[in-house]
PDB file of C-alpha atoms and ligand atoms in Angstrom:
ATOM      1  CA  MET A   1       2.775 -21.169   0.122  1.00  0.00           C
ATOM      2  CA  MET A   2       2.899 -21.438   3.899  1.00  0.00           C
ATOM      3  CA  HIS A   3      -0.258 -21.424   6.173  1.00  0.00           C
ATOM      4  CA  ILE A   4      -1.076 -17.519   6.083  1.00  0.00           C
ATOM      5  CA  LYS A   5      -3.870 -16.054   8.151  1.00  0.00           C
ATOM      6  CA  LEU A   6      -5.558 -12.964   7.457  1.00  0.00           C
ATOM      7  CA  ARG A   7      -7.524 -11.111  10.353  1.00  0.00           C
ATOM      8  CA  PRO A   8      -8.838  -8.243  12.150  1.00  0.00           C
ATOM      9  CA  LEU A   9      -6.627  -6.661  14.008  1.00  0.00           C
ATOM     10  CA  GLU A  10      -6.523  -7.538  17.745  1.00  0.00           C
ATOM     11  CA  THR A  11      -4.950  -5.706  20.396  1.00  0.00           C
ATOM     12  CA  ASP A  12      -2.161  -7.725  21.603  1.00  0.00           C
ATOM     13  CA  ASP A  13      -0.777  -7.181  17.525  1.00  0.00           C
ATOM     14  CA  MET A  14       0.267  -3.585  18.023  1.00  0.00           C
ATOM     15  CA  PRO A  15       4.084  -4.142  19.200  1.00  0.00           C
ATOM     16  CA  LEU A  16       4.535  -6.358  16.367  1.00  0.00           C
ATOM     17  CA  LEU A  17       2.432  -3.879  13.882  1.00  0.00           C
ATOM     18  CA  THR A  18       4.790  -0.633  14.758  1.00  0.00           C
ATOM     19  CA  LYS A  19       7.707  -2.425  14.399  1.00  0.00           C
ATOM     20  CA  LEU A  20       6.833  -3.747  10.559  1.00  0.00           C
ATOM     21  CA  SER A  21       6.265  -0.419  10.338  1.00  0.00           C
ATOM     22  CA  LYS A  22       9.786   0.910  11.399  1.00  0.00           C
ATOM     23  CA  ASN A  23      11.590  -1.743   9.485  1.00  0.00           C
ATOM     24  CA  TRP A  24       9.842  -0.277   6.667  1.00  0.00           C
ATOM     25  CA  GLU A  25      10.664   2.928   7.375  1.00  0.00           C
ATOM     26  CA  GLU A  26      14.387   1.417   7.405  1.00  0.00           C
ATOM     27  CA  GLU A  27      13.886  -0.133   4.729  1.00  0.00           C
ATOM     28  CA  ASN A  28      13.404   3.239   2.486  1.00  0.00           C
ATOM     29  CA  SER A  29      11.500   1.619  -0.329  1.00  0.00           C
ATOM     30  CA  CYS A  30       8.953   4.427  -0.739  1.00  0.00           C
ATOM     31  CA  TYR A  31       9.529   8.158  -1.510  1.00  0.00           C
ATOM     32  CA  GLY A  32       9.295  10.109   2.547  1.00  0.00           C
ATOM     33  CA  TYR A  33       7.196   6.632   4.394  1.00  0.00           C
ATOM     34  CA  GLN A  34       7.533   7.505   7.858  1.00  0.00           C
ATOM     35  CA  ARG A  35       6.717   4.832  10.461  1.00  0.00           C
ATOM     36  CA  ASN A  36       3.728   4.792  12.596  1.00  0.00           C
ATOM     37  CA  GLU A  37       3.434   5.131  16.282  1.00  0.00           C
ATOM     38  CA  ALA A  38       0.647   2.911  17.713  1.00  0.00           C
ATOM     39  CA  ALA A  39      -2.069   5.863  18.334  1.00  0.00           C
ATOM     40  CA  TYR A  40      -2.217   6.152  14.688  1.00  0.00           C
ATOM     41  CA  PHE A  41      -3.671   3.331  13.602  1.00  0.00           C
ATOM     42  CA  ASP A  42      -7.135   4.239  15.804  1.00  0.00           C
ATOM     43  CA  LYS A  43      -8.776   5.944  12.481  1.00  0.00           C
ATOM     44  CA  TYR A  44      -7.940   3.103  10.632  1.00  0.00           C
ATOM     45  CA  ARG A  45      -9.434  -0.517   9.686  1.00  0.00           C
ATOM     46  CA  VAL A  46      -6.191  -2.467  10.112  1.00  0.00           C
ATOM     47  CA  PHE A  47      -6.108  -6.043   9.112  1.00  0.00           C
ATOM     48  CA  VAL A  48      -2.841  -8.668   9.646  1.00  0.00           C
ATOM     49  CA  ALA A  49      -1.200 -11.093   7.724  1.00  0.00           C
ATOM     50  CA  GLU A  50      -0.081 -13.808  10.620  1.00  0.00           C
ATOM     51  CA  SER A  51       2.316 -16.428  10.000  1.00  0.00           C
ATOM     52  CA  ASP A  52       3.393 -19.222  12.598  1.00  0.00           C
ATOM     53  CA  GLY A  53       1.516 -16.495  15.535  1.00  0.00           C
ATOM     54  CA  LYS A  54       3.272 -14.116  15.007  1.00  0.00           C
ATOM     55  CA  VAL A  55       2.194 -10.654  12.763  1.00  0.00           C
ATOM     56  CA  ILE A  56       4.506 -10.840   9.179  1.00  0.00           C
ATOM     57  CA  GLY A  57       2.260  -8.339   7.480  1.00  0.00           C
ATOM     58  CA  TYR A  58      -0.198  -5.693   7.281  1.00  0.00           C
ATOM     59  CA  LEU A  59      -3.065  -3.587   5.389  1.00  0.00           C
ATOM     60  CA  PHE A  60      -4.858  -0.795   6.727  1.00  0.00           C
ATOM     61  CA  GLY A  61      -7.169   2.194   4.946  1.00  0.00           C
ATOM     62  CA  THR A  62     -10.476   3.924   5.625  1.00  0.00           C
ATOM     63  CA  VAL A  63     -13.777   4.460   4.368  1.00  0.00           C
ATOM     64  CA  GLU A  64     -14.190   7.463   2.257  1.00  0.00           C
ATOM     65  CA  GLN A  65     -17.130   9.542   0.456  1.00  0.00           C
ATOM     66  CA  SER A  66     -15.660  10.474  -2.825  1.00  0.00           C
ATOM     67  CA  LYS A  67     -15.952  14.559  -2.885  1.00  0.00           C
ATOM     68  CA  SER A  68     -13.232  15.608  -5.390  1.00  0.00           C
ATOM     69  CA  MET A  69     -12.746  12.404  -7.663  1.00  0.00           C
ATOM     70  CA  THR A  70     -15.589  12.810 -10.296  1.00  0.00           C
ATOM     71  CA  ALA A  71     -13.120  11.796 -13.180  1.00  0.00           C
ATOM     72  CA  ILE A  72     -13.165   8.371 -11.262  1.00  0.00           C
ATOM     73  CA  MET A  73     -16.029   8.218  -9.758  1.00  0.00           C
ATOM     74  CA  PRO A  74     -19.167   9.839  -8.892  1.00  0.00           C
ATOM     75  CA  ALA A  75     -19.911  12.312  -6.009  1.00  0.00           C
ATOM     76  CA  SER A  76     -20.520  10.785  -2.851  1.00  0.00           C
ATOM     77  CA  THR A  77     -19.460   7.174  -4.042  1.00  0.00           C
ATOM     78  CA  ALA A  78     -18.306   5.306  -0.245  1.00  0.00           C
ATOM     79  CA  TYR A  79     -14.898   3.147  -1.165  1.00  0.00           C
ATOM     80  CA  PHE A  80     -12.244   2.060   0.591  1.00  0.00           C
ATOM     81  CA  GLU A  81      -9.023   3.708   0.258  1.00  0.00           C
ATOM     82  CA  ILE A  82      -6.145   1.577   1.027  1.00  0.00           C
ATOM     83  CA  GLU A  83      -3.346   3.490   3.064  1.00  0.00           C
ATOM     84  CA  GLU A  84      -0.519   1.081   3.792  1.00  0.00           C
ATOM     85  CA  LEU A  85       0.172  -2.551   2.793  1.00  0.00           C
ATOM     86  CA  TYR A  86       3.190  -3.879   3.413  1.00  0.00           C
ATOM     87  CA  ILE A  87       4.994  -7.714   3.975  1.00  0.00           C
ATOM     88  CA  ASP A  88       7.994  -8.395   5.584  1.00  0.00           C
ATOM     89  CA  PRO A  89      10.386  -8.765   2.999  1.00  0.00           C
ATOM     90  CA  THR A  90      11.744 -12.783   3.873  1.00  0.00           C
ATOM     91  CA  PHE A  91       7.444 -13.419   3.137  1.00  0.00           C
ATOM     92  CA  ARG A  92       7.652 -11.493  -0.204  1.00  0.00           C
ATOM     93  CA  SER A  93       6.799 -12.910  -3.736  1.00  0.00           C
ATOM     94  CA  GLN A  94       4.664 -15.720  -2.241  1.00  0.00           C
ATOM     95  CA  GLY A  95       1.463 -14.248  -2.862  1.00  0.00           C
ATOM     96  CA  ILE A  96       0.577 -12.583   0.686  1.00  0.00           C
ATOM     97  CA  ALA A  97      -0.063  -8.889  -0.952  1.00  0.00           C
ATOM     98  CA  ARG A  98      -2.431 -10.534  -2.883  1.00  0.00           C
ATOM     99  CA  ALA A  99      -4.576 -13.203  -1.155  1.00  0.00           C
ATOM    100  CA  PHE A 100      -4.053  -9.816   1.316  1.00  0.00           C
ATOM    101  CA  MET A 101      -5.992  -7.414  -1.266  1.00  0.00           C
ATOM    102  CA  LYS A 102      -8.561 -10.391  -2.236  1.00  0.00           C
ATOM    103  CA  TYR A 103      -9.455 -10.974   1.600  1.00  0.00           C
ATOM    104  CA  LEU A 104      -9.830  -7.151   1.484  1.00  0.00           C
ATOM    105  CA  GLU A 105     -11.842  -6.957  -1.225  1.00  0.00           C
ATOM    106  CA  ASN A 106     -14.083  -9.878  -0.052  1.00  0.00           C
ATOM    107  CA  ILE A 107     -14.981  -8.168   3.514  1.00  0.00           C
ATOM    108  CA  LEU A 108     -15.560  -4.829   1.263  1.00  0.00           C
ATOM    109  CA  LEU A 109     -18.213  -6.119  -1.085  1.00  0.00           C
ATOM    110  CA  SER A 110     -20.000  -7.584   1.578  1.00  0.00           C
ATOM    111  CA  GLU A 111     -20.572  -4.138   3.222  1.00  0.00           C
ATOM    112  CA  GLY A 112     -21.535  -3.355  -0.211  1.00  0.00           C
ATOM    113  CA  ILE A 113     -18.588  -1.137  -1.058  1.00  0.00           C
ATOM    114  CA  ASP A 114     -17.491  -1.677  -4.148  1.00  0.00           C
ATOM    115  CA  LYS A 115     -14.496   0.523  -4.893  1.00  0.00           C
ATOM    116  CA  MET A 116     -11.310   0.914  -3.367  1.00  0.00           C
ATOM    117  CA  VAL A 117      -8.028   3.187  -4.176  1.00  0.00           C
ATOM    118  CA  LEU A 118      -4.931   4.147  -3.181  1.00  0.00           C
ATOM    119  CA  SER A 119      -2.074   6.081  -3.758  1.00  0.00           C
ATOM    120  CA  THR A 120       1.448   4.781  -3.828  1.00  0.00           C
ATOM    121  CA  ALA A 121       5.176   6.239  -3.492  1.00  0.00           C
ATOM    122  CA  THR A 122       6.878   3.008  -3.770  1.00  0.00           C
ATOM    123  CA  LYS A 123      10.444   3.345  -5.103  1.00  0.00           C
ATOM    124  CA  ASP A 124      10.068   0.361  -7.255  1.00  0.00           C
ATOM    125  CA  TYR A 125       6.958   1.408  -9.369  1.00  0.00           C
ATOM    126  CA  LYS A 126       7.230  -0.263 -12.110  1.00  0.00           C
ATOM    127  CA  ARG A 127       6.926  -3.263 -10.710  1.00  0.00           C
ATOM    128  CA  ILE A 128       4.454  -1.956  -8.217  1.00  0.00           C
ATOM    129  CA  LEU A 129       2.233  -0.935 -10.922  1.00  0.00           C
ATOM    130  CA  HIS A 130       2.307  -4.460 -12.425  1.00  0.00           C
ATOM    131  CA  PHE A 131       1.196  -5.632  -9.229  1.00  0.00           C
ATOM    132  CA  TYR A 132      -1.790  -3.398  -8.562  1.00  0.00           C
ATOM    133  CA  ILE A 133      -2.605  -3.288 -12.200  1.00  0.00           C
ATOM    134  CA  ASP A 134      -1.885  -6.509 -13.924  1.00  0.00           C
ATOM    135  CA  GLU A 135      -2.472  -8.864 -11.346  1.00  0.00           C
ATOM    136  CA  MET A 136      -4.922  -7.053  -9.094  1.00  0.00           C
ATOM    137  CA  GLY A 137      -7.122  -5.676 -11.449  1.00  0.00           C
ATOM    138  CA  MET A 138      -7.037  -2.078 -10.528  1.00  0.00           C
ATOM    139  CA  SER A 139      -7.183   0.797 -13.284  1.00  0.00           C
ATOM    140  CA  PHE A 140      -4.967   3.580 -13.102  1.00  0.00           C
ATOM    141  CA  GLY A 141      -5.617   6.692 -11.639  1.00  0.00           C
ATOM    142  CA  HIS A 142      -3.082   9.547 -11.880  1.00  0.00           C
ATOM    143  CA  ALA A 143       0.791  10.075 -11.311  1.00  0.00           C
ATOM    144  CA  LYS A 144       2.800  12.943  -9.898  1.00  0.00           C
ATOM    145  CA  LEU A 145       6.175  13.085 -11.327  1.00  0.00           C
ATOM    146  CA  LEU A 146       9.101  15.413 -10.196  1.00  0.00           C
ATOM    147  CA  LYS A 147      12.165  16.642 -12.323  1.00  0.00           C
ATOM    148  CA  ALA A 148      14.889  18.160 -10.261  1.00  0.00           C
ATOM    149  CA  LEU A 149      15.630  21.290 -12.569  1.00  0.00           C
ATOM    150  CA  LYS A 150      19.642  22.304 -13.699  1.00  0.00           C
ATOM    151  CA  HIS A 151      21.004  25.133 -15.292  1.00  0.00           C
ATOM    152  CA  ALA A 152      21.496  23.070 -19.231  1.00  0.00           C
ATOM    153  CA  ASP A 153      22.636  24.667 -21.885  1.00  0.00           C
ATOM    154  CA  THR A 154      19.311  25.344 -24.113  1.00  0.00           C
ATOM    155  CA  SER A 155      20.427  26.652 -27.651  1.00  0.00           C
ATOM    156  CA  LEU A 156      19.142  24.162 -30.195  1.00  0.00           C
ATOM    157  CA  GLU A 157      22.169  23.939 -32.571  1.00  0.00           C
ATOM    158  CA  GLU A 158      23.003  20.712 -31.492  1.00  0.00           C
ATOM    159  CA  HIS A 159      19.229  19.577 -32.264  1.00  0.00           C
ATOM    160  CA  THR A 160      19.118  21.182 -36.007  1.00  0.00           C
TER     161      THR A 160
HETATM  162  C1  LIG B   1       4.308  -4.274  -2.633  1.00  0.00           C
HETATM  163  C2  LIG B   1       4.003  -5.418  -1.327  1.00  0.00           C
HETATM  164  C3  LIG B   1       3.236  -5.128  -0.255  1.00  0.00           C
HETATM  165  C4  LIG B   1       4.056  -6.952  -2.316  1.00  0.00           C
HETATM  166  O1  LIG B   1       3.630  -8.056  -1.034  1.00  0.00           O
HETATM  167  P1  LIG B   1       4.093  -9.626  -1.700  1.00  0.00           P
HETATM  168  O2  LIG B   1       3.351 -10.037  -0.818  1.00  0.00           O
HETATM  169  O3  LIG B   1       5.666  -9.645  -1.647  1.00  0.00           O
HETATM  170  O4  LIG B   1       3.169  -9.411  -3.149  1.00  0.00           O
HETATM  171  P2  LIG B   1       3.106 -11.059  -3.845  1.00  0.00           P
HETATM  172  O5  LIG B   1       3.774 -12.108  -3.335  1.00  0.00           O
HETATM  173  O6  LIG B   1       1.577 -10.680  -4.086  1.00  0.00           O
HETATM  174  O7  LIG B   1       2.337  -9.869  -5.361  1.00  0.00           O
HETATM  175  C5  LIG B   1       4.373 -10.232  -5.760  1.00  0.00           C
HETATM  176  C6  LIG B   1       4.448  -8.361  -6.525  1.00  0.00           C
HETATM  177  O8  LIG B   1       4.319  -7.329  -5.392  1.00  0.00           O
HETATM  178  C7  LIG B   1       5.099  -6.632  -6.460  1.00  0.00           C
HETATM  179  N1  LIG B   1       6.820  -6.330  -5.525  1.00  0.00           N
HETATM  180  C8  LIG B   1       7.670  -7.189  -4.607  1.00  0.00           C
HETATM  181  N2  LIG B   1       8.065  -6.314  -3.626  1.00  0.00           N
HETATM  182  C9  LIG B   1       7.611  -4.943  -4.205  1.00  0.00           C
HETATM  183  C10 LIG B   1       9.172  -4.505  -3.663  1.00  0.00           C
HETATM  184  N3  LIG B   1      10.234  -4.306  -2.977  1.00  0.00           N
HETATM  185  N4  LIG B   1       8.694  -3.138  -4.982  1.00  0.00           N
HETATM  186  C11 LIG B   1       7.935  -3.169  -5.510  1.00  0.00           C
HETATM  187  N5  LIG B   1       6.385  -3.789  -5.889  1.00  0.00           N
HETATM  188  C12 LIG B   1       6.986  -5.041  -5.059  1.00  0.00           C
HETATM  189  C13 LIG B   1       5.554  -7.112  -7.230  1.00  0.00           C
HETATM  190  O9  LIG B   1       4.871  -7.005  -8.997  1.00  0.00           O
HETATM  191  C14 LIG B   1       5.660  -8.606  -7.392  1.00  0.00           C
HETATM  192  O10 LIG B   1       5.293  -9.489  -8.444  1.00  0.00           O
HETATM  193  P3  LIG B   1       7.059 -10.649  -9.140  1.00  0.00           P
HETATM  194  O11 LIG B   1       7.378 -11.540  -7.243  1.00  0.00           O
HETATM  195  O12 LIG B   1       6.802 -11.580  -9.746  1.00  0.00           O
HETATM  196  O13 LIG B   1       7.760  -9.458  -8.482  1.00  0.00           O
HETATM  197  C15 LIG B   1       5.675  -6.059  -0.654  1.00  0.00           C
HETATM  198  O14 LIG B   1       6.825  -5.939  -1.391  1.00  0.00           O
HETATM  199  C16 LIG B   1       5.986  -4.767   0.326  1.00  0.00           C
HETATM  200  O15 LIG B   1       5.301  -4.651   1.659  1.00  0.00           O
HETATM  201  N6  LIG B   1       6.648  -3.472  -0.475  1.00  0.00           N
HETATM  202  C17 LIG B   1       7.029  -2.432   0.440  1.00  0.00           C
HETATM  203  C18 LIG B   1       6.032  -1.648   0.860  1.00  0.00           C
HETATM  204  C19 LIG B   1       5.060  -1.483   0.023  1.00  0.00           C
HETATM  205  O16 LIG B   1       5.913  -1.103  -1.565  1.00  0.00           O
HETATM  206  N7  LIG B   1       4.278  -1.443  -0.183  1.00  0.00           N
HETATM  207  C20 LIG B   1       3.279  -0.918  -1.156  1.00  0.00           C
HETATM  208  C21 LIG B   1       2.783   0.558  -1.422  1.00  0.00           C
HETATM  209  S1  LIG B   1       1.116   1.699  -1.527  1.00  0.00           S
END
């Protein structure tokens, strides 16, 4: 893997950060994804991946206290909710996202936070679940599925 530096966001990173978010929207790889403007990042802890002095990926989220997730953790547990993880397409499948997640995990553990949560709307859900579950060791929480309904023949005859 080429040399990649993982670090917290600095003010000068903002133009490249918003550019990456715009690229993600244009890539159209996640249902409903809309680019973030600079101010959006203010309320989050943002980390970036840098290659040759250029930001090529980002990861951000925030610490929350659990309220309505008692099925997966006791009430009032502190956890980090990952809002977004993005790596520039030309840098993918080289282990950068994996290293990024590990980097975040170590920071969180050093702060006494031992749980991370995320939701994904990535269209290639089989690949993304493979990444988070098989490669990152996350466990499955819940899924929301949808079906566009159409009028169809409901007779049972052909099935009997
Ligand atoms: C998902 C993503 C962050 C992975 O980054 P990466 O640096 O390529 O990840 P790694 O090299 O550490 O791991 C690669 C694994 O990520 C998954 N992955 C890579 N690209 C993917 C994509 N476009 N869609 C879904 N999963 C993808 C695969 O499981 C892949 O394993 P493989 O290379 O063996 O097929 C990157 O593809 C991306 O930014 N995708 C668009 C944004 C996105 O879907 N973010 C996650 C939403 S919460």
